[in-house]
PDB file of C-alpha atoms in Angstrom:
ATOM      1  CA  UNK A   1       0.000   0.000   0.000  1.00 43.00           C
ATOM      2  CA  UNK A   2       1.118   3.558  -0.561  1.00 48.00           C
ATOM      3  CA  UNK A   3       2.773   5.296   2.348  1.00 62.00           C
ATOM      4  CA  UNK A   4       1.970   8.811   1.226  1.00 69.00           C
ATOM      5  CA  UNK A   5      -1.228  10.258  -0.106  1.00 82.00           C
ATOM      6  CA  UNK A   6      -1.357  13.596  -1.854  1.00 86.00           C
ATOM      7  CA  UNK A   7      -4.260  15.959  -1.830  1.00 87.00           C
ATOM      8  CA  UNK A   8      -5.715  17.183  -4.119  1.00 92.00           C
ATOM      9  CA  UNK A   9      -5.263  14.663  -6.912  1.00 92.00           C
ATOM     10  CA  UNK A  10      -5.520  17.474  -9.451  1.00 95.00           C
ATOM     11  CA  UNK A  11      -5.214  21.254  -9.173  1.00 96.00           C
ATOM     12  CA  UNK A  12      -5.749  23.882 -11.849  1.00 97.00           C
ATOM     13  CA  UNK A  13      -4.925  27.546 -11.187  1.00 97.00           C
ATOM     14  CA  UNK A  14      -4.092  30.755 -13.040  1.00 97.00           C
ATOM     15  CA  UNK A  15      -0.544  31.847 -13.644  1.00 97.00           C
ATOM     16  CA  UNK A  16       0.699  34.025 -10.817  1.00 97.00           C
ATOM     17  CA  UNK A  17      -1.414  32.350  -8.157  1.00 97.00           C
ATOM     18  CA  UNK A  18       0.009  30.175  -5.402  1.00 98.00           C
ATOM     19  CA  UNK A  19      -0.383  26.395  -5.476  1.00 97.00           C
ATOM     20  CA  UNK A  20      -0.574  24.288  -2.343  1.00 97.00           C
ATOM     21  CA  UNK A  21      -0.332  20.515  -2.284  1.00 97.00           C
ATOM     22  CA  UNK A  22      -0.609  18.313   0.761  1.00 96.00           C
ATOM     23  CA  UNK A  23       0.810  14.946   1.669  1.00 95.00           C
ATOM     24  CA  UNK A  24      -0.136  12.602   4.492  1.00 95.00           C
ATOM     25  CA  UNK A  25       1.789   9.523   5.539  1.00 93.00           C
ATOM     26  CA  UNK A  26       1.400   6.655   7.949  1.00 91.00           C
ATOM     27  CA  UNK A  27       4.628   5.654   9.670  1.00 88.00           C
ATOM     28  CA  UNK A  28       7.687   7.305  11.197  1.00 89.00           C
ATOM     29  CA  UNK A  29      10.092   8.888   8.760  1.00 91.00           C
ATOM     30  CA  UNK A  30      13.676  10.060   8.550  1.00 91.00           C
ATOM     31  CA  UNK A  31      12.773  12.707   6.026  1.00 93.00           C
ATOM     32  CA  UNK A  32      10.156  13.629   3.461  1.00 95.00           C
ATOM     33  CA  UNK A  33      10.988  14.608  -0.091  1.00 96.00           C
ATOM     34  CA  UNK A  34       9.100  16.284  -2.907  1.00 97.00           C
ATOM     35  CA  UNK A  35       9.626  15.443  -6.558  1.00 97.00           C
ATOM     36  CA  UNK A  36       8.328  16.768  -9.823  1.00 98.00           C
ATOM     37  CA  UNK A  37       7.525  14.803 -12.965  1.00 97.00           C
ATOM     38  CA  UNK A  38       6.926  16.299 -16.362  1.00 95.00           C
ATOM     39  CA  UNK A  39       4.801  14.210 -18.700  1.00 89.00           C
ATOM     40  CA  UNK A  40       6.705  11.230 -20.032  1.00 82.00           C
ATOM     41  CA  UNK A  41       9.850  11.981 -18.044  1.00 89.00           C
ATOM     42  CA  UNK A  42      11.572  10.740 -14.910  1.00 92.00           C
ATOM     43  CA  UNK A  43      11.093  12.298 -11.511  1.00 96.00           C
ATOM     44  CA  UNK A  44      13.284  15.189 -10.431  1.00 96.00           C
ATOM     45  CA  UNK A  45      14.042  15.979  -6.804  1.00 97.00           C
ATOM     46  CA  UNK A  46      12.832  19.378  -5.564  1.00 97.00           C
ATOM     47  CA  UNK A  47      13.384  19.595  -1.827  1.00 97.00           C
ATOM     48  CA  UNK A  48      14.038  17.436   1.237  1.00 96.00           C
ATOM     49  CA  UNK A  49      12.877  18.186   4.769  1.00 97.00           C
ATOM     50  CA  UNK A  50      14.202  16.201   7.716  1.00 95.00           C
ATOM     51  CA  UNK A  51      12.000  14.908  10.511  1.00 94.00           C
ATOM     52  CA  UNK A  52      13.421  17.459  12.964  1.00 95.00           C
ATOM     53  CA  UNK A  53      12.672  20.386  10.656  1.00 97.00           C
ATOM     54  CA  UNK A  54       9.361  22.206  10.415  1.00 97.00           C
ATOM     55  CA  UNK A  55       9.801  24.417   7.395  1.00 98.00           C
ATOM     56  CA  UNK A  56      12.162  24.742   4.472  1.00 97.00           C
ATOM     57  CA  UNK A  57      12.455  27.131   1.531  1.00 96.00           C
ATOM     58  CA  UNK A  58      14.015  26.830  -1.889  1.00 96.00           C
ATOM     59  CA  UNK A  59      13.371  29.629  -4.344  1.00 97.00           C
ATOM     60  CA  UNK A  60       9.606  29.770  -4.909  1.00 97.00           C
ATOM     61  CA  UNK A  61       9.079  26.526  -2.995  1.00 98.00           C
ATOM     62  CA  UNK A  62       8.096  26.308   0.639  1.00 98.00           C
ATOM     63  CA  UNK A  63       7.709  22.980   2.405  1.00 98.00           C
ATOM     64  CA  UNK A  64       6.288  22.388   5.857  1.00 98.00           C
ATOM     65  CA  UNK A  65       6.332  19.218   7.922  1.00 98.00           C
ATOM     66  CA  UNK A  66       4.149  18.344  10.903  1.00 97.00           C
ATOM     67  CA  UNK A  67       5.307  15.008  12.301  1.00 95.00           C
ATOM     68  CA  UNK A  68       2.575  14.993  14.955  1.00 95.00           C
ATOM     69  CA  UNK A  69      -0.041  15.011  12.201  1.00 95.00           C
ATOM     70  CA  UNK A  70       2.102  13.004   9.798  1.00 95.00           C
ATOM     71  CA  UNK A  71       1.573  15.565   7.084  1.00 96.00           C
ATOM     72  CA  UNK A  72       3.500  17.892   4.806  1.00 97.00           C
ATOM     73  CA  UNK A  73       2.622  20.639   2.385  1.00 97.00           C
ATOM     74  CA  UNK A  74       4.334  22.052  -0.680  1.00 98.00           C
ATOM     75  CA  UNK A  75       3.634  25.653  -1.626  1.00 98.00           C
ATOM     76  CA  UNK A  76       4.667  27.036  -4.993  1.00 98.00           C
ATOM     77  CA  UNK A  77       4.409  30.816  -5.022  1.00 98.00           C
ATOM     78  CA  UNK A  78       3.840  33.018  -8.072  1.00 98.00           C
ATOM     79  CA  UNK A  79       3.173  30.015 -10.296  1.00 97.00           C
ATOM     80  CA  UNK A  80       4.285  29.916 -13.922  1.00 97.00           C
ATOM     81  CA  UNK A  81       3.049  27.896 -16.887  1.00 96.00           C
ATOM     82  CA  UNK A  82       6.312  25.941 -16.722  1.00 96.00           C
ATOM     83  CA  UNK A  83       5.324  24.652 -13.268  1.00 97.00           C
ATOM     84  CA  UNK A  84       2.703  22.458 -14.922  1.00 97.00           C
ATOM     85  CA  UNK A  85       3.646  18.905 -13.905  1.00 97.00           C
ATOM     86  CA  UNK A  86       2.837  16.163 -11.420  1.00 96.00           C
ATOM     87  CA  UNK A  87       4.206  16.548  -7.912  1.00 97.00           C
ATOM     88  CA  UNK A  88       4.945  13.641  -5.600  1.00 96.00           C
ATOM     89  CA  UNK A  89       5.857  13.361  -1.974  1.00 95.00           C
ATOM     90  CA  UNK A  90       8.157  10.537  -0.923  1.00 95.00           C
ATOM     91  CA  UNK A  91       8.786   9.275   2.564  1.00 93.00           C
ATOM     92  CA  UNK A  92      12.171   7.996   3.646  1.00 90.00           C
ATOM     93  CA  UNK A  93      11.059   5.463   6.203  1.00 85.00           C
ATOM     94  CA  UNK A  94      12.668   5.227   9.602  1.00 79.00           C
ATOM     95  CA  UNK A  95      14.365   1.897  10.148  1.00 76.00           C
ATOM     96  CA  UNK A  96      14.367   1.090   6.453  1.00 76.00           C
ATOM     97  CA  UNK A  97      16.205   2.418   3.470  1.00 78.00           C
ATOM     98  CA  UNK A  98      13.360   2.575   1.036  1.00 86.00           C
ATOM     99  CA  UNK A  99      11.775   5.642  -0.504  1.00 91.00           C
ATOM    100  CA  UNK A 100       8.008   5.291  -0.915  1.00 91.00           C
ATOM    101  CA  UNK A 101       5.976   7.618  -3.113  1.00 92.00           C
ATOM    102  CA  UNK A 102       2.416   8.849  -2.956  1.00 90.00           C
ATOM    103  CA  UNK A 103      -0.030   8.998  -5.862  1.00 91.00           C
ATOM    104  CA  UNK A 104       0.872  12.535  -6.823  1.00 93.00           C
ATOM    105  CA  UNK A 105      -0.912  15.813  -7.529  1.00 95.00           C
ATOM    106  CA  UNK A 106      -1.342  16.867 -11.134  1.00 96.00           C
ATOM    107  CA  UNK A 107      -0.858  20.643 -11.272  1.00 97.00           C
ATOM    108  CA  UNK A 108      -1.960  22.685 -14.272  1.00 97.00           C
ATOM    109  CA  UNK A 109      -1.051  26.362 -14.532  1.00 97.00           C
ATOM    110  CA  UNK A 110      -3.244  28.247 -16.984  1.00 95.00           C
ATOM    111  CA  UNK A 111      -1.622  31.189 -18.797  1.00 90.00           C
TER     112      UNK A 111
ATOM    113  CA  UNK B   1      28.075  12.065 -14.686  1.00 67.00           C
ATOM    114  CA  UNK B   2      25.414  11.173 -17.252  1.00 82.00           C
ATOM    115  CA  UNK B   3      22.869  10.388 -14.577  1.00 95.00           C
ATOM    116  CA  UNK B   4      20.925   7.152 -14.229  1.00 97.00           C
ATOM    117  CA  UNK B   5      20.749   5.415 -17.574  1.00 97.00           C
ATOM    118  CA  UNK B   6      17.978   3.014 -18.478  1.00 98.00           C
ATOM    119  CA  UNK B   7      17.572   0.901 -21.572  1.00 97.00           C
ATOM    120  CA  UNK B   8      15.640   0.401 -23.660  1.00 98.00           C
ATOM    121  CA  UNK B   9      13.479   3.555 -23.571  1.00 97.00           C
ATOM    122  CA  UNK B  10      10.605   1.746 -25.206  1.00 97.00           C
ATOM    123  CA  UNK B  11       9.833  -1.959 -25.451  1.00 97.00           C
ATOM    124  CA  UNK B  12       6.938  -3.622 -27.206  1.00 98.00           C
ATOM    125  CA  UNK B  13       6.694  -7.346 -26.811  1.00 97.00           C
ATOM    126  CA  UNK B  14       4.210 -10.138 -27.191  1.00 97.00           C
ATOM    127  CA  UNK B  15       2.568 -11.842 -24.265  1.00 97.00           C
ATOM    128  CA  UNK B  16       4.643 -14.752 -23.031  1.00 97.00           C
ATOM    129  CA  UNK B  17       7.973 -13.307 -24.088  1.00 98.00           C
ATOM    130  CA  UNK B  18      10.817 -12.577 -21.707  1.00 98.00           C
ATOM    131  CA  UNK B  19      11.591  -8.903 -21.106  1.00 98.00           C
ATOM    132  CA  UNK B  20      14.801  -7.529 -19.608  1.00 98.00           C
ATOM    133  CA  UNK B  21      15.105  -3.936 -18.482  1.00 98.00           C
ATOM    134  CA  UNK B  22      18.520  -2.481 -17.712  1.00 98.00           C
ATOM    135  CA  UNK B  23      19.800   0.233 -15.426  1.00 98.00           C
ATOM    136  CA  UNK B  24      23.150   1.885 -14.854  1.00 98.00           C
ATOM    137  CA  UNK B  25      23.130   3.890 -11.615  1.00 98.00           C
ATOM    138  CA  UNK B  26      25.175   6.967 -10.927  1.00 97.00           C
ATOM    139  CA  UNK B  27      28.761   6.080 -10.090  1.00 96.00           C
ATOM    140  CA  UNK B  28      29.353   6.013  -6.346  1.00 94.00           C
ATOM    141  CA  UNK B  29      25.721   5.562  -5.411  1.00 95.00           C
ATOM    142  CA  UNK B  30      25.129   2.570  -3.188  1.00 92.00           C
ATOM    143  CA  UNK B  31      21.326   2.265  -3.270  1.00 95.00           C
ATOM    144  CA  UNK B  32      19.275   1.346  -6.314  1.00 96.00           C
ATOM    145  CA  UNK B  33      15.497   1.261  -6.627  1.00 97.00           C
ATOM    146  CA  UNK B  34      13.140  -0.194  -9.242  1.00 98.00           C
ATOM    147  CA  UNK B  35       9.681   1.397  -9.527  1.00 97.00           C
ATOM    148  CA  UNK B  36       6.681   0.741 -11.752  1.00 97.00           C
ATOM    149  CA  UNK B  37       4.289   3.541 -12.695  1.00 96.00           C
ATOM    150  CA  UNK B  38       0.734   3.084 -13.959  1.00 94.00           C
ATOM    151  CA  UNK B  39      -2.300   5.332 -13.971  1.00 90.00           C
ATOM    152  CA  UNK B  40      -4.206   2.983 -11.713  1.00 88.00           C
ATOM    153  CA  UNK B  41      -1.558   2.193  -9.116  1.00 88.00           C
ATOM    154  CA  UNK B  42       0.742   5.190  -9.251  1.00 90.00           C
ATOM    155  CA  UNK B  43       4.443   4.757  -8.518  1.00 93.00           C
ATOM    156  CA  UNK B  44       5.061   1.396  -6.849  1.00 94.00           C
ATOM    157  CA  UNK B  45       8.376   0.381  -5.319  1.00 95.00           C
ATOM    158  CA  UNK B  46       9.212  -3.076  -6.634  1.00 96.00           C
ATOM    159  CA  UNK B  47      12.607  -3.778  -5.093  1.00 96.00           C
ATOM    160  CA  UNK B  48      15.645  -1.961  -3.799  1.00 94.00           C
ATOM    161  CA  UNK B  49      19.305  -2.846  -3.373  1.00 95.00           C
ATOM    162  CA  UNK B  50      21.941  -1.540  -1.025  1.00 93.00           C
ATOM    163  CA  UNK B  51      25.576  -2.237  -1.901  1.00 94.00           C
ATOM    164  CA  UNK B  52      24.361  -4.638  -4.608  1.00 95.00           C
ATOM    165  CA  UNK B  53      22.357  -6.723  -2.120  1.00 95.00           C
ATOM    166  CA  UNK B  54      18.556  -6.947  -2.430  1.00 95.00           C
ATOM    167  CA  UNK B  55      17.116  -5.531   0.772  1.00 93.00           C
ATOM    168  CA  UNK B  56      13.370  -5.576   0.208  1.00 92.00           C
ATOM    169  CA  UNK B  57      11.582  -7.247  -2.697  1.00 93.00           C
ATOM    170  CA  UNK B  58       8.139  -7.227  -1.110  1.00 92.00           C
ATOM    171  CA  UNK B  59       6.851  -5.022  -3.909  1.00 92.00           C
ATOM    172  CA  UNK B  60       7.644  -7.506  -6.647  1.00 95.00           C
ATOM    173  CA  UNK B  61       4.192  -8.506  -7.862  1.00 89.00           C
ATOM    174  CA  UNK B  62       4.788 -12.127  -8.797  1.00 88.00           C
ATOM    175  CA  UNK B  63       7.434 -14.760  -9.293  1.00 92.00           C
ATOM    176  CA  UNK B  64       7.468 -13.767 -12.940  1.00 96.00           C
ATOM    177  CA  UNK B  65       9.462 -10.721 -11.854  1.00 97.00           C
ATOM    178  CA  UNK B  66      13.101 -10.962 -10.843  1.00 97.00           C
ATOM    179  CA  UNK B  67      15.864  -8.401 -10.334  1.00 98.00           C
ATOM    180  CA  UNK B  68      19.613  -8.670 -10.065  1.00 97.00           C
ATOM    181  CA  UNK B  69      22.501  -6.363  -9.365  1.00 97.00           C
ATOM    182  CA  UNK B  70      25.685  -8.259 -10.242  1.00 97.00           C
ATOM    183  CA  UNK B  71      27.892  -5.221  -9.594  1.00 95.00           C
ATOM    184  CA  UNK B  72      27.714  -1.610  -8.500  1.00 95.00           C
ATOM    185  CA  UNK B  73      27.225  -0.289 -12.013  1.00 95.00           C
ATOM    186  CA  UNK B  74      24.490  -2.492 -13.418  1.00 97.00           C
ATOM    187  CA  UNK B  75      21.070  -3.869 -12.552  1.00 98.00           C
ATOM    188  CA  UNK B  76      18.402  -5.756 -14.470  1.00 98.00           C
ATOM    189  CA  UNK B  77      14.697  -6.291 -14.001  1.00 98.00           C
ATOM    190  CA  UNK B  78      13.370  -9.342 -15.808  1.00 98.00           C
ATOM    191  CA  UNK B  79       9.797 -10.380 -16.494  1.00 97.00           C
ATOM    192  CA  UNK B  80       9.277 -13.937 -17.678  1.00 97.00           C
ATOM    193  CA  UNK B  81       6.740 -14.608 -19.053  1.00 97.00           C
ATOM    194  CA  UNK B  82       5.339 -11.148 -19.694  1.00 97.00           C
ATOM    195  CA  UNK B  83       1.594 -10.396 -19.593  1.00 97.00           C
ATOM    196  CA  UNK B  84      -0.450  -7.436 -20.882  1.00 97.00           C
ATOM    197  CA  UNK B  85      -1.043  -6.236 -17.310  1.00 96.00           C
ATOM    198  CA  UNK B  86       2.698  -5.700 -16.963  1.00 97.00           C
ATOM    199  CA  UNK B  87       2.427  -2.772 -19.366  1.00 97.00           C
ATOM    200  CA  UNK B  88       3.717   0.277 -17.496  1.00 97.00           C
ATOM    201  CA  UNK B  89       6.635   2.655 -17.233  1.00 97.00           C
ATOM    202  CA  UNK B  90       9.476   1.158 -15.218  1.00 98.00           C
ATOM    203  CA  UNK B  91      11.877   3.534 -13.477  1.00 98.00           C
ATOM    204  CA  UNK B  92      15.235   2.924 -11.955  1.00 98.00           C
ATOM    205  CA  UNK B  93      16.618   5.346  -9.361  1.00 97.00           C
ATOM    206  CA  UNK B  94      19.820   5.528  -7.345  1.00 97.00           C
ATOM    207  CA  UNK B  95      21.115   7.491  -4.408  1.00 95.00           C
ATOM    208  CA  UNK B  96      24.220   7.829  -2.310  1.00 92.00           C
ATOM    209  CA  UNK B  97      24.045   8.026   1.431  1.00 82.00           C
ATOM    210  CA  UNK B  98      20.950   6.937   3.243  1.00 79.00           C
ATOM    211  CA  UNK B  99      18.494   9.759   3.691  1.00 84.00           C
ATOM    212  CA  UNK B 100      19.495  11.706   0.607  1.00 90.00           C
ATOM    213  CA  UNK B 101      17.705  12.465  -2.627  1.00 94.00           C
ATOM    214  CA  UNK B 102      17.172   9.881  -5.334  1.00 95.00           C
ATOM    215  CA  UNK B 103      18.043  10.396  -8.990  1.00 96.00           C
ATOM    216  CA  UNK B 104      15.752   8.833 -11.558  1.00 97.00           C
ATOM    217  CA  UNK B 105      16.368   7.498 -15.016  1.00 97.00           C
ATOM    218  CA  UNK B 106      14.115   8.416 -17.908  1.00 96.00           C
ATOM    219  CA  UNK B 107      12.200   5.164 -17.597  1.00 97.00           C
ATOM    220  CA  UNK B 108      11.369   2.259 -19.877  1.00 98.00           C
ATOM    221  CA  UNK B 109       7.879   2.264 -21.344  1.00 98.00           C
ATOM    222  CA  UNK B 110       6.862  -1.387 -21.636  1.00 98.00           C
ATOM    223  CA  UNK B 111       3.911  -2.483 -23.738  1.00 98.00           C
ATOM    224  CA  UNK B 112       2.921  -6.132 -23.732  1.00 98.00           C
ATOM    225  CA  UNK B 113       0.454  -7.047 -26.471  1.00 97.00           C
TER     226      UNK B 113
END
């Protein structure tokens, strides 16, 4: 079964708006990672947040982590058409070495 | 480094045939993952290796699937015999130290007819 579940499954917004995607997971983690996938391509790493961190920034990306609620969010500010892609959270499980992905959020930015 | 290299990029085969997918991880990485992506099931972890040793193959769907990593620079995923429901995109990924980011290959799109 999937460890992470993203919400919403699909999101469509206008260029310039902010996009927020959420991820919930089930078991203890070492870290949580966000990836992006353009259609027909491999996944590309965006940002990693460790279990002892609460918030992290990278350019227009902001990630939060709440280990008590077992949830994370990815915020993309000032969205651009080029941000159109699928976004996945991945949990790096504590006690194991495997990286388990959620179902993803398909983000569409309308020009 | 050229990144994670997978071959072939596309494979079309007939039901019952053997299929072998190949992966070359990034040099120096000691963990390798095989994933399968479909619309229905998303991105499933099939198996992963650490230092060439299979650690967890609980995601391998059936005995028809097998994976090997004979050395640090090469891994294969084999399906024998293949079935139409195996049609998917198969990704290989590698990473260095535990707890770091993974790097993905471009994937192999498998179609079994």
